[in-house]
Each structure stands twice: as C-alpha cells, then as structure tokens.
XYZ file of C-alpha atoms in Angstrom:
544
model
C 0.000 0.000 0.000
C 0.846 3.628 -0.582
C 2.645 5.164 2.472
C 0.159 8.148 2.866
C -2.309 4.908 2.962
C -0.564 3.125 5.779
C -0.135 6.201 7.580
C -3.686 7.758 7.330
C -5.947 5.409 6.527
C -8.963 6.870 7.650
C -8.451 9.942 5.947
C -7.616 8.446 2.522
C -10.353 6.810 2.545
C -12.758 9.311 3.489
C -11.197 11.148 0.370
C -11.947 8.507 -1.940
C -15.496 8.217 -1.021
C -15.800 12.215 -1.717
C -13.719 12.340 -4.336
C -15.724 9.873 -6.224
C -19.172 10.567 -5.451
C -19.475 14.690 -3.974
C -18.567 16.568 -7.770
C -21.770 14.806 -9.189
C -23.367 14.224 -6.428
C -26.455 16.732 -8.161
C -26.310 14.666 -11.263
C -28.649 11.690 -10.873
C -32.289 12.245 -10.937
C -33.987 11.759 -7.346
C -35.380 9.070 -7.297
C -39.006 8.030 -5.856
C -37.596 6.819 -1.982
C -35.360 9.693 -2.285
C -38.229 11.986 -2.888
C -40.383 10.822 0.133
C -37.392 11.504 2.461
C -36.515 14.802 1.136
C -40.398 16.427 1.099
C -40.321 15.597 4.854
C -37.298 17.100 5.725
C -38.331 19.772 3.795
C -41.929 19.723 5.614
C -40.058 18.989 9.198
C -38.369 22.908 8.595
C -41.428 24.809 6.522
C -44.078 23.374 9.304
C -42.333 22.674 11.981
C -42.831 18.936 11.809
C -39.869 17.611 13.534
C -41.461 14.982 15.560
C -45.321 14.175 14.071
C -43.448 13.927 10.273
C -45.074 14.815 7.097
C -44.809 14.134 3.391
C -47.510 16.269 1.121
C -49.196 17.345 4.635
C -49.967 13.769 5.282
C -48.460 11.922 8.504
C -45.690 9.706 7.242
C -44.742 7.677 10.388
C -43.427 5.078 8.130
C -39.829 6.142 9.095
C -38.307 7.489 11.625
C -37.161 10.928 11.632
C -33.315 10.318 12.334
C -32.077 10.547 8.949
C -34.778 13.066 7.898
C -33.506 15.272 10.483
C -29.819 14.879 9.357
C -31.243 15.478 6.354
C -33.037 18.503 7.107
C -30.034 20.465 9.027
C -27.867 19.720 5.621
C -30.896 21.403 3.561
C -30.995 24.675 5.820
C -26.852 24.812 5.691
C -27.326 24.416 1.443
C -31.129 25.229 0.587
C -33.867 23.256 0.969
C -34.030 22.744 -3.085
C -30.403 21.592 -3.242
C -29.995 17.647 -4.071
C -26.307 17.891 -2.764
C -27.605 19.505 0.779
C -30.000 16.551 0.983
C -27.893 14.075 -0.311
C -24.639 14.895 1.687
C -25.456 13.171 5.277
C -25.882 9.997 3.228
C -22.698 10.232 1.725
C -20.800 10.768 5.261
C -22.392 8.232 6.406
C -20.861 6.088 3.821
C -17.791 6.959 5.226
C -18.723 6.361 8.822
C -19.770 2.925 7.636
C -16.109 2.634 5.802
C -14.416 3.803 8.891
C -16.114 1.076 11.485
C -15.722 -1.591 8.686
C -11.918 -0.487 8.605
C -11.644 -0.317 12.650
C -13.510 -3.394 12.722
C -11.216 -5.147 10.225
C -7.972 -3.845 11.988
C -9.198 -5.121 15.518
C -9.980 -8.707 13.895
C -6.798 -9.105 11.847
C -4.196 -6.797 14.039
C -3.317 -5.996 9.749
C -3.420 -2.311 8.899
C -2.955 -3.158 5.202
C -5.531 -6.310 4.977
C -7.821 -4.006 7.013
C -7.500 -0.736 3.850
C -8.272 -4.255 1.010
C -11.735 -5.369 2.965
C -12.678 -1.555 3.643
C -11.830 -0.712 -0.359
C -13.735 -3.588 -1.277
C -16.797 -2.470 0.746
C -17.017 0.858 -0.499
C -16.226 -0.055 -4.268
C -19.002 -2.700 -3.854
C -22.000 -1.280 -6.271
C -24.879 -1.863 -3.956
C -23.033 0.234 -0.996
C -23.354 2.987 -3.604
C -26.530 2.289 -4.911
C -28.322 1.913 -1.542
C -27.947 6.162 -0.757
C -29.655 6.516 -4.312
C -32.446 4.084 -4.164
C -33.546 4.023 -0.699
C -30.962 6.302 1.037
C -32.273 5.676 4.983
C -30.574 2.350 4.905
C -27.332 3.628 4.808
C -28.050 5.425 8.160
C -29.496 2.369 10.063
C -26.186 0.210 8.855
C -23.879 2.672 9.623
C -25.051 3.057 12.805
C -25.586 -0.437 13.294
C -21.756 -0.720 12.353
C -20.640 1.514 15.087
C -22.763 -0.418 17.400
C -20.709 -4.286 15.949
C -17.329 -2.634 16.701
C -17.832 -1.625 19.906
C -19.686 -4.711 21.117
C -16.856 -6.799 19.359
C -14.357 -4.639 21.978
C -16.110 -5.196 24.259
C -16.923 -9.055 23.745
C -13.101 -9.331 22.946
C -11.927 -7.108 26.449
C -11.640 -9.570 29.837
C -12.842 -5.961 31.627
C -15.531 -4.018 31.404
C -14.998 -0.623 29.398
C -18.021 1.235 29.795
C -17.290 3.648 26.764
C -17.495 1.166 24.227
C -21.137 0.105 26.358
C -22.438 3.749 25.993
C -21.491 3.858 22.180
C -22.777 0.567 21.319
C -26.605 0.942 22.929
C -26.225 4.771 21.486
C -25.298 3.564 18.164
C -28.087 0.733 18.359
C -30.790 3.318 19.090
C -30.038 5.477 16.077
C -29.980 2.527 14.221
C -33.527 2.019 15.329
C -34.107 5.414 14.889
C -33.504 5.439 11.485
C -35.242 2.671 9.763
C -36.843 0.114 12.944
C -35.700 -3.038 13.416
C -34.309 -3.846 9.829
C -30.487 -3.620 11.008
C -31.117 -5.175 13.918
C -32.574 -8.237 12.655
C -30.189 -7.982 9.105
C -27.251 -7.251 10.367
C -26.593 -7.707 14.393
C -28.315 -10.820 15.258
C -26.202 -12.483 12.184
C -22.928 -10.855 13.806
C -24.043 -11.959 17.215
C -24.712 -16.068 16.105
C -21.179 -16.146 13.891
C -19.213 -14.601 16.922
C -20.559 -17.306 19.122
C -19.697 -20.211 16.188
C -16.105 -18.585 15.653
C -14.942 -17.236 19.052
C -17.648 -18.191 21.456
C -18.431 -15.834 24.195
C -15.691 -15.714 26.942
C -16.574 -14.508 30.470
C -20.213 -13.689 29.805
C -21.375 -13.975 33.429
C -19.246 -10.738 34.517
C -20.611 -9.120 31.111
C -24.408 -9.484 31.650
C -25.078 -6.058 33.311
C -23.044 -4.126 29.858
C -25.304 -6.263 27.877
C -28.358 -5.474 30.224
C -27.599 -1.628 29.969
C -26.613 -2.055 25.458
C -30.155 -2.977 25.540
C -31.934 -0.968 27.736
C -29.923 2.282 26.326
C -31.064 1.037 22.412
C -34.714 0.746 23.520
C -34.932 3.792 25.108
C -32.845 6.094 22.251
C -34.569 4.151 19.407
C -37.971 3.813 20.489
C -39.139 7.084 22.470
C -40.131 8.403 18.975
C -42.007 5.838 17.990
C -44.084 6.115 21.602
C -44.665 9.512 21.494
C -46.496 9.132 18.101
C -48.611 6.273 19.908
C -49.481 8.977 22.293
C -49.863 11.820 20.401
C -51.573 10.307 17.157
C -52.722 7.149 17.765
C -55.449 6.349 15.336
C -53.169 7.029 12.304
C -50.201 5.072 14.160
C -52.094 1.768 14.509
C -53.349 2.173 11.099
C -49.226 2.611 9.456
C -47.983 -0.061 11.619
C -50.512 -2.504 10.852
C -50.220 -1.649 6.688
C -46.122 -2.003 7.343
C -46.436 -5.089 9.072
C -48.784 -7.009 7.019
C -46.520 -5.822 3.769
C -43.946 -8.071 5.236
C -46.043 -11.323 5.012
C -48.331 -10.410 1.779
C -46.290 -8.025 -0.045
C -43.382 -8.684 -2.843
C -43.396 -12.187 -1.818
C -40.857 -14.302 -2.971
C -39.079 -18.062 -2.639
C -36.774 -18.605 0.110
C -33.945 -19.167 -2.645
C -34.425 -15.788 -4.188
C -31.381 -14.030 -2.586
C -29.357 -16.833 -3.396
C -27.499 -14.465 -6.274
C -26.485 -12.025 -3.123
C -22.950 -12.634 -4.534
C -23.830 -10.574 -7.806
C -24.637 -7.539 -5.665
C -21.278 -6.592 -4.818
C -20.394 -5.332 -8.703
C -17.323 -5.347 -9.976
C -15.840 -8.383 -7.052
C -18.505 -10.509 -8.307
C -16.071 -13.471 -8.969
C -14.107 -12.904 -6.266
C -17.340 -13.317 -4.009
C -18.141 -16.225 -5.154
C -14.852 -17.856 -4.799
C -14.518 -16.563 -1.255
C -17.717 -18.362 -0.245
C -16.226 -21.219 -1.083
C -15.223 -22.529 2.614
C -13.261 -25.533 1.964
C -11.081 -23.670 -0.722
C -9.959 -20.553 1.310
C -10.179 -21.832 4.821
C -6.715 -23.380 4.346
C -5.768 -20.221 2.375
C -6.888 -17.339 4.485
C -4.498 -15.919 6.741
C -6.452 -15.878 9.565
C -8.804 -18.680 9.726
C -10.796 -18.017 12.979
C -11.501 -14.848 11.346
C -12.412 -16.463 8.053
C -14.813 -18.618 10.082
C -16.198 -15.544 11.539
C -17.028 -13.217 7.866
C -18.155 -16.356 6.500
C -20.865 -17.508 9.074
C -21.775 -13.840 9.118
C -22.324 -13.965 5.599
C -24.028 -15.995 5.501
C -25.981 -16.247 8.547
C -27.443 -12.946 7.212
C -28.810 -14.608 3.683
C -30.395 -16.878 5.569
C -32.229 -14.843 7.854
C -33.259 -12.296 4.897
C -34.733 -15.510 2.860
C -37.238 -16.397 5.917
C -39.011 -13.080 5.518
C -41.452 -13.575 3.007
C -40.952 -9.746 1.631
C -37.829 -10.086 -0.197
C -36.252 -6.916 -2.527
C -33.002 -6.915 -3.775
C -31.743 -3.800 -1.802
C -32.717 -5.284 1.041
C -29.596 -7.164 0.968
C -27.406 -4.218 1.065
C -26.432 -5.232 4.941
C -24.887 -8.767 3.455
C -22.504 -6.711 1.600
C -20.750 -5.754 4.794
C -19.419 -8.699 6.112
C -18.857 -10.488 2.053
C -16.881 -7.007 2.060
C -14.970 -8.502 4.606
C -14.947 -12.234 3.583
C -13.686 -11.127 0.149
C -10.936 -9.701 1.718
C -9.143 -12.656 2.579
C -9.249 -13.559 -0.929
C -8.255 -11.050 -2.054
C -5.359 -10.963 0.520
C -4.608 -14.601 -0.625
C -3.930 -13.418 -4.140
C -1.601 -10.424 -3.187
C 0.341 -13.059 -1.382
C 0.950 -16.147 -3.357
C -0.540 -15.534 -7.187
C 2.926 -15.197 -8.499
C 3.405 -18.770 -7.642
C 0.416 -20.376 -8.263
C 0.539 -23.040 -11.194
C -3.001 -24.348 -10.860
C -5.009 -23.333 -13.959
C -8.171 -23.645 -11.688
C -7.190 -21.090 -9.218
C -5.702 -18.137 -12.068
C -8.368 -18.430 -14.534
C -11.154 -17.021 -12.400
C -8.602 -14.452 -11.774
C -7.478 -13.656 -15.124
C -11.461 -13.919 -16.170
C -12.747 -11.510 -13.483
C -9.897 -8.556 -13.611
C -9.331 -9.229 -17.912
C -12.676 -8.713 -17.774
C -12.653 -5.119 -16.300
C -10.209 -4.151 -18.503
C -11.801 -4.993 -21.455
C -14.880 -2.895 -20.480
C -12.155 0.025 -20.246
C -10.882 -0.551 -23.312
C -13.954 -0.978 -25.629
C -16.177 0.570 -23.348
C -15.343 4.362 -24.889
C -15.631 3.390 -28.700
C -19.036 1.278 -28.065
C -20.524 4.527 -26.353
C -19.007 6.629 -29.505
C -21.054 4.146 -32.059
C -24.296 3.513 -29.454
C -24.813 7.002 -28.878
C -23.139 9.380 -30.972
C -25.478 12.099 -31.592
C -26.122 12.362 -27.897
C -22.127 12.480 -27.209
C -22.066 15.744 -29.066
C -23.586 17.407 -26.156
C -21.179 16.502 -23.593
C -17.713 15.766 -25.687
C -15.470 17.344 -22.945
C -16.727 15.412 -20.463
C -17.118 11.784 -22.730
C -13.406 12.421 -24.124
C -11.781 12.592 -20.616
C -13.874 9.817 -19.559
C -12.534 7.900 -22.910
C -9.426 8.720 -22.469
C -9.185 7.554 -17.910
C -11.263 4.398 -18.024
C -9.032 3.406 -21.761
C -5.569 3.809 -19.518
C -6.952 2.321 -16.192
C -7.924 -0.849 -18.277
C -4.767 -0.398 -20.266
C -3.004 -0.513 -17.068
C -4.986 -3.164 -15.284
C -3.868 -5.483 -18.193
C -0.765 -4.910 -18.331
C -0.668 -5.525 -14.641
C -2.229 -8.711 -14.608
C 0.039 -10.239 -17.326
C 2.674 -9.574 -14.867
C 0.807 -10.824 -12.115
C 1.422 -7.630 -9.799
C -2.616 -8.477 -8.074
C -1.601 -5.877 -5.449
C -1.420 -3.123 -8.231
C -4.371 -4.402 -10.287
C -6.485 -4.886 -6.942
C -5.335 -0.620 -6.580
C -6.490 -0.141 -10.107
C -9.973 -1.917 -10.242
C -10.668 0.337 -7.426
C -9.458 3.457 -9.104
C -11.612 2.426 -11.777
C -14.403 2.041 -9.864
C -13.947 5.670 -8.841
C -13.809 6.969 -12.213
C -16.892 5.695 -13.337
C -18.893 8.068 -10.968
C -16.161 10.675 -10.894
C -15.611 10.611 -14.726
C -18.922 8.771 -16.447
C -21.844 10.753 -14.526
C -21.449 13.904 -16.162
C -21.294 12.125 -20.157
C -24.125 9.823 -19.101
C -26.383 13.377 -18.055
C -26.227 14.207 -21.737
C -28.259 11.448 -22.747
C -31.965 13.148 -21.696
C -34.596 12.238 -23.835
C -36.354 15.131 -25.689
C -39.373 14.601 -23.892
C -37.934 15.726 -20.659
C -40.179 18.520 -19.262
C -39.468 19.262 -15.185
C -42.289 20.754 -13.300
C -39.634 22.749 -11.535
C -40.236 26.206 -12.996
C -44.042 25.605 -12.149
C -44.147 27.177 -8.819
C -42.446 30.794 -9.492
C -44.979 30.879 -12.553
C -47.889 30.295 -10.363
C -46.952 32.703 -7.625
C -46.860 35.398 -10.743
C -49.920 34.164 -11.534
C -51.700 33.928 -8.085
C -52.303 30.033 -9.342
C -52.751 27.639 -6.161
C -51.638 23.725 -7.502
C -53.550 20.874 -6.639
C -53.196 16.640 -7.432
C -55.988 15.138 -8.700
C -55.318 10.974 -8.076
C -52.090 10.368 -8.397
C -48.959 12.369 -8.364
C -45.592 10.771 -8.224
C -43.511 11.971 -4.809
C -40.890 13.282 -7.564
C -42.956 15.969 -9.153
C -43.944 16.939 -5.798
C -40.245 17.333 -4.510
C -39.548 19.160 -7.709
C -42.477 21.759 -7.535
C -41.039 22.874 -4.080
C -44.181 22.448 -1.730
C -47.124 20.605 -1.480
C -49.646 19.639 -3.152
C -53.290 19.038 -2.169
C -55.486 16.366 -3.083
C -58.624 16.971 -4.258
C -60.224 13.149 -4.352
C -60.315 11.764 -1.167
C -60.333 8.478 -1.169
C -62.387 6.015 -4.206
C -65.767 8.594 -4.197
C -65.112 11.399 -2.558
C -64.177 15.100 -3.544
C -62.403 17.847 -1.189
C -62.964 20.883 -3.637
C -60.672 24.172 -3.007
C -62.216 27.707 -2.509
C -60.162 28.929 -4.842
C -62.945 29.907 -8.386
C -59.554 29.004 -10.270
C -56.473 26.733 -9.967
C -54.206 24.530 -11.521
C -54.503 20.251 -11.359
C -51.358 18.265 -11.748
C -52.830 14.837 -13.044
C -50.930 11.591 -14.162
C -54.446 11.444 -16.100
C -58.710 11.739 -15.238
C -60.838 9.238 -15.469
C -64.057 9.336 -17.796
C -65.982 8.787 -14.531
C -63.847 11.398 -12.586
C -64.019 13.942 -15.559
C -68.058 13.637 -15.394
C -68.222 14.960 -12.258
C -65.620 17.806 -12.671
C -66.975 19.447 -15.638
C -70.158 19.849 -13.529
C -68.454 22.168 -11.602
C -65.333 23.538 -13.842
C -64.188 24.407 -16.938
C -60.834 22.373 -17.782
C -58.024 23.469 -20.208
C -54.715 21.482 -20.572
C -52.245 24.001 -19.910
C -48.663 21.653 -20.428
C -47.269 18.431 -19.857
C -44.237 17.633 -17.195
C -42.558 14.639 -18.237
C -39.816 13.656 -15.669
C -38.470 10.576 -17.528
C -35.159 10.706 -18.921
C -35.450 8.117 -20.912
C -36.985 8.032 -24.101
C -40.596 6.810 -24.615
C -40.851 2.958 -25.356
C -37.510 2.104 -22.986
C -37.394 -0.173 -20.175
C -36.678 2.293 -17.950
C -39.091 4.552 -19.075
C -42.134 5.451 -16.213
C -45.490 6.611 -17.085
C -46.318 7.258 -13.742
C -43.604 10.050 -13.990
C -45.998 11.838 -16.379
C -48.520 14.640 -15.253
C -50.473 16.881 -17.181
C -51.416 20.211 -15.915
C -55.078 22.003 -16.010
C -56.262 25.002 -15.539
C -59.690 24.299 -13.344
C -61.915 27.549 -13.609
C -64.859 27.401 -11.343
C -68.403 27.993 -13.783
C-alpha cells in the first residue's frame, strides 16, 4: 500500500469516497424513496414537523425521523431545493460505515494493510453505492448499526468491562432504530451476534451481563421514544401505518426462500471474487487468519439466511450482506496479493485472469461502443465523454498490463481506481443522454406565484414531481368517491391522467383546459426504464 495509505488510513479513505461521489453528487435524478425523504425534511423545517413527520401534509410515520432530520439540518446549511444539501449526510455516512468496517477489520486481523483491502472492497461494492440513491435511509441504520458491531466486538473481545465502548454501542443501536426500525437489527446484528458465538464463542459472559443489560436498555430507550410519542400523540393514524407495514412483510413482494441466493452478484465489480470466497473448503486453508475467516463467512451468511425467511424479499434489502462479504472477500483477495505469483493451478488463475481481464476490457472498448451507441447524444457533452474515454481506456490499459505480470496488489489498486472513475468521470457524459421529452415541473411554482395560481393533485402524483415543484400539493379526491374541492374559483390540477368517470363529475363544476405536460423521464418513450407514472399533465380548473 501507498505510504500516505498506511499512515492515514482513515483519511484516505474518506477522500476517496468524496472524491468519487461529492462533484456529481447533483447529477442523478432523485429518485421516488429519495423523494419521500426529502419532502419531509423539507416539511419537518417549513411546518415545523420535527417529531409528528409529514410528506404532502400527510403523517408519514413510516420512518423514523433520524435521517430526515440529518437530512433537514444539511438542507438549511445548502437550501432546501439543493440535491447535494439533501444528499450529503448519506454520503458521510458512507464513510462512517467505511471507517467502522476499517476499525472493525484492523481489531480482527491486528493488519493495517488487509484491514484498507476489505474496507476498499466495501465501499467499491455497487450496492453500498446504490443503496444512498435508491432508498438512502438504509445507509443510516447500517452505519449506525456498524458503530454499534465494533464496539460490542471490543467489548466481547476485552476480559474488563470498558463502559465507553457500552455507551457507544446501545447509542449507536438506538439510532440505528431510529432510522429505519428493526431492519439492522434483525439484518445485520443478530447475524454478527450467532457467527461470533460459532467462531470465538463468548468468553466470560457472566461478569458481562449487566453491559449487555444496559446495550439494551440504552437502544430501547434512544430508538424507540419516537415511535411512543407518536402512539401517544396520534394514535389512530399510528395503529393504522404499523398494521399496513407489518402485514406488507407477510403479503407483499413475496418471494421463494432461494431468491437471494445471487447475493454474490450484488457486490459489482468483485462478483467473482465473491463467489470464490464463499467457497469454505477452498480458502479456509488459504486465508491468513482462519478463525476470522470462520467468523465473515458464518456472518455472511448467517445474514442470507435470515433475509430468505421473511417472506418480503427486494433486492436492496440485501445491502447489509454486503458488509461482512466485504470482509470475507478480503481474505481472498489478501490470498492473491500473497501467493498468485506462484500459483501453477489453472483452476485457481483463470477465475482471476477472467474476473480482472474482464474489467479491462470494459475500459478498453467501453469508450468506442458509447461513440457508435450514442453518438449524436455524445455531441452534447464531448469534454466530459473524451476525458472519460481517455481515464477508463488507460486504467484498463493498465490493469492489463498488470495482470500479465501478475502484480494483483497493483491491479487490486487499479480496479478500485476504476471504480472511482466511473462516478467521478462517467456521470457527467451519461447526463447528456436526456430524452427530448424531458419537461421538469420545476419552474411551475415561481410561474404560479406570478400568476396567483394555487396547484392541486388530482389521483395520483408521483412523490418526484412533488419534490420538484417545491411544496405541497393538495389532493382533491379523497379516497375512491369522494371530492375535497378548493375555494379557490380558479387553480391549476397536476394529473398523471382523469378518469371518464372522474371527468363527469368535474366538468359539472369547472371548466378544464390542458395548460402543459411535465414529463420527468429521462429516458426516451418505449424504454425499459421509461415510467409513465412520472408523467402529469397540468389544467387550468376555472370554477363555472
């Protein structure tokens, strides 16, 4: 490893996460989870709804308000409007999750340099990344949770008691709770808790029951006096949320108890290496530590099996198994660094020379197939798609080059640069590639306030268009028959379209003229990744 690396570990790595994801950090659309969480830290500071939480003026006790409200402070420091202010906590708390998976590493292995490969892998693996995009409060109840696994591991590890590390782990588990329940809890402690007990079994646990007694009474009573105050203070609607949330775990997005059995694929670019690394029998006799082997392993995979009894099953939900495969991974990885020179078995380098050959290829071909794919739309952004031609070309040049000579400790370096330059260097030429249909709704609100226009949803309007316009809009149907009309004698309706039955009963009342469309897809029409539920047509309602 670089010196700088050895010597301040932490802090390189805390660069490399912002160095790779803060520049564009504006650049991706927000995205529908996204746009729930930010209205309601935006609602927490316009109405004052810090504890009884909002989204559209509706209670949204769904979550809990932790990460809203670390959302929230970040949007009055950089505007409530600004993406980066409400994106930023999650990406520090990407590197607070890097930092305890480093600490965590370093206290397991007593190995400064195997500890930087496992925390490199972990923040280079694509779901880590993804997660803060697609449903960004699970970063915060991981990272927490993380804090929370290295200071019980001290203190599990310690023959005294250090009551520090008991304050900080029951803290840590209440914000954990605090941010998204008892997801982390159940994902990612309870496997940690049954693989320490396989691999190192608990030592002195008599002396330690009053620590545990106090970790758990300090996590019930930082995570869970929100959710009691809301059972006091708005019961009705509490019951109601909790019982919809709790029957979605039995009846909704049901699948087979095999269907995370790809978790593997979910860490990106160390996909092979993954797979190999589950493979007990082959590393345990390779890995450098094995106790600790034993220990990311049954973690692993302790956690798979636990997500596969829930009936619910979604693929991000299986972002927590990426933390300790970050870890398992590691030792293969480690493995390599150490003895690939001298390897001779064609069964252990191909995988290798498949899996890293493999990146490299994508960096060499991967500029000229984007030139022929999409050349019109390159025009727009050529600065930005030549410098990305010309970064990920060399990096996959170099990765090559370093692979034929079997230097695994340089290519390891490189895939992760590469990584890196994807986001750093790929965001901005992939922002060029809007479809022509894209309309934002964004400019709506200053033209109503000239206009003295209140705007109102009729059905459905997607939590994106609503985070766009800047504040809320009111429904007019309430519920499958009934009508909450405004005062106003004219108004605009955002729609994602009327019904024939619906529009019967309007026209009674109003005169309707289609004003615009607001089309927030930026893909074109016909794509897979096109949304028709990100369309809304606006009307101008004038009372007759």
């Amino acid at each position: 490893m670089p010196k700088s690396f050895k010597k301040y570990p932490l802090l390189i790595i805390c660069l490399i996460i912002a160095i790779m994801l803060l520049p564009n950090l504006e650049t991706i659309q927000v995205t529908i989870m996204e746009a729930r969480n930010f209205i309601t830290a935006r609602e927490m500071i316009q109405d004052n709804n810090w504890l009884l939480t909002t989204m559209n003026g509706e209670a949204r006790y769904e979550k809990p308000p932790l990460p809203t409200w670390l959302t929230a402070i970040s949007g009055l420091v950089f505007g409530l409007n600004s993406v980066f202010g409400m994106r930023l906590p999650a990406i520090l708390m990407i590197m607070v999750l890097a930092a305890y998976c480093f600490k965590l590493s370093k206290s397991l292995l007593k190995s400064r340099a195997h500890s930087i490969i496992n925390t490199l892998i972990l923040i280079t693996s694509f779901y880590v990344i993804g997660i803060t995009i697609e449903a960004p409060w699970d970063i915060f109840t991981h990272g927490f949770m993380m804090v929370a696994i290295y200071h019980l591991y001290k203190s599990f590890k310690s023959k005294n008691i250090h009551w520090k590390h008991v304050i900080i782990a029951g803290v840590a588990i209440g914000c954990s709770i605090l941010s998204k329940g008892p997801v982390s809890f159940y994902a990612l402690l309870l496997p940690f808790l049954l693989a320490y007990g396989f691999s190192f079994k608990y030592q002195n646990i008599k002396a330690k029951v009053a620590p545990i007694v106090a970790i758990l009474i300090l996590g019930i009573v930082v995570g869970g006096w929100w959710y009691l105050y809301v059972r006091l203070e708005d019961p009705e609607t509490f019951t109601a949320i909790t019982s919809r949330e709790t029957g979605n775990w039995t009846s909704y997005n049901v699948r087979p108890f095999y269907y995370y059995w790809s978790f593997f694929t979910q860490s990106g670019l160390w996909t092979i290496p993954a797979f190999i690394s589950l493979l007990y029998p082959y590393l345990k006799r390779r890995a450098i530590h094995y106790k600790a082997y034993k220990f990311t392993f049954l973690w692993t995979i302790f956690a798979v099996i636990l997500l596969s009894i829930i009936p619910e099953k979604k693929s991000r939900y299986l972002m927590p198994v990426l933390i300790p495969l970050a870890l398992n991974i590691g030792f293969y990885i480690e493995y390599l660094i150490r003895k690939f020179k001298t390897l001779k078995d064609k069964r252990e380098t191909l995988p290798v020379y498949i899996n890293f050959g493999l990146i490299a290829l994508i960096g060499l071909v991967a500029p000229l197939v984007l030139y022929f794919q999409f050349k019109a739309e390159l025009h727009e952004v050529l600065v930005p798609f030549i410098l990305f031609s010309v970064v990920v070309f060399a990096l996959g040049l170099a990765i090559l080059l370093q692979l034929i000579k079997k230097e695994i400790k340089h290519v390891f370096l490189l895939t992760v640069t590469f990584f890196g330059a994807l986001f750093l260097f790929g965001l901005p030429v992939f922002k060029g590639f809007t479809s022509e249909n894209f309309n934002p709704v964004s400019t709506l609100l200053k033209d109503n306030k000239q206009r003295d226009l209140k705007v109102y949803a009729f059905n459905y309007v997607p939590p994106e268009t609503i985070w766009q316009y800047g504040e809320k809009i009111p429904q007019i149907k309430i519920g499958e028959n009934t009508f909450k009309f405004p005062l106003e004698t004219k108004f605009g309706v955002l729609a994602n379209g009327i019904s024939p039955e619906d529009q019967a009963v309007l026209i009674e009342k109003y005169s309707i003229e289609k004003l615009d469309t607001y089309d927030l897809n930026e893909s074109e029409p016909g794509s897979k990744q096109y949304k028709e539920r990100l369309i809304s047509n606006y009307y101008l309602f004038k009372k007759k």
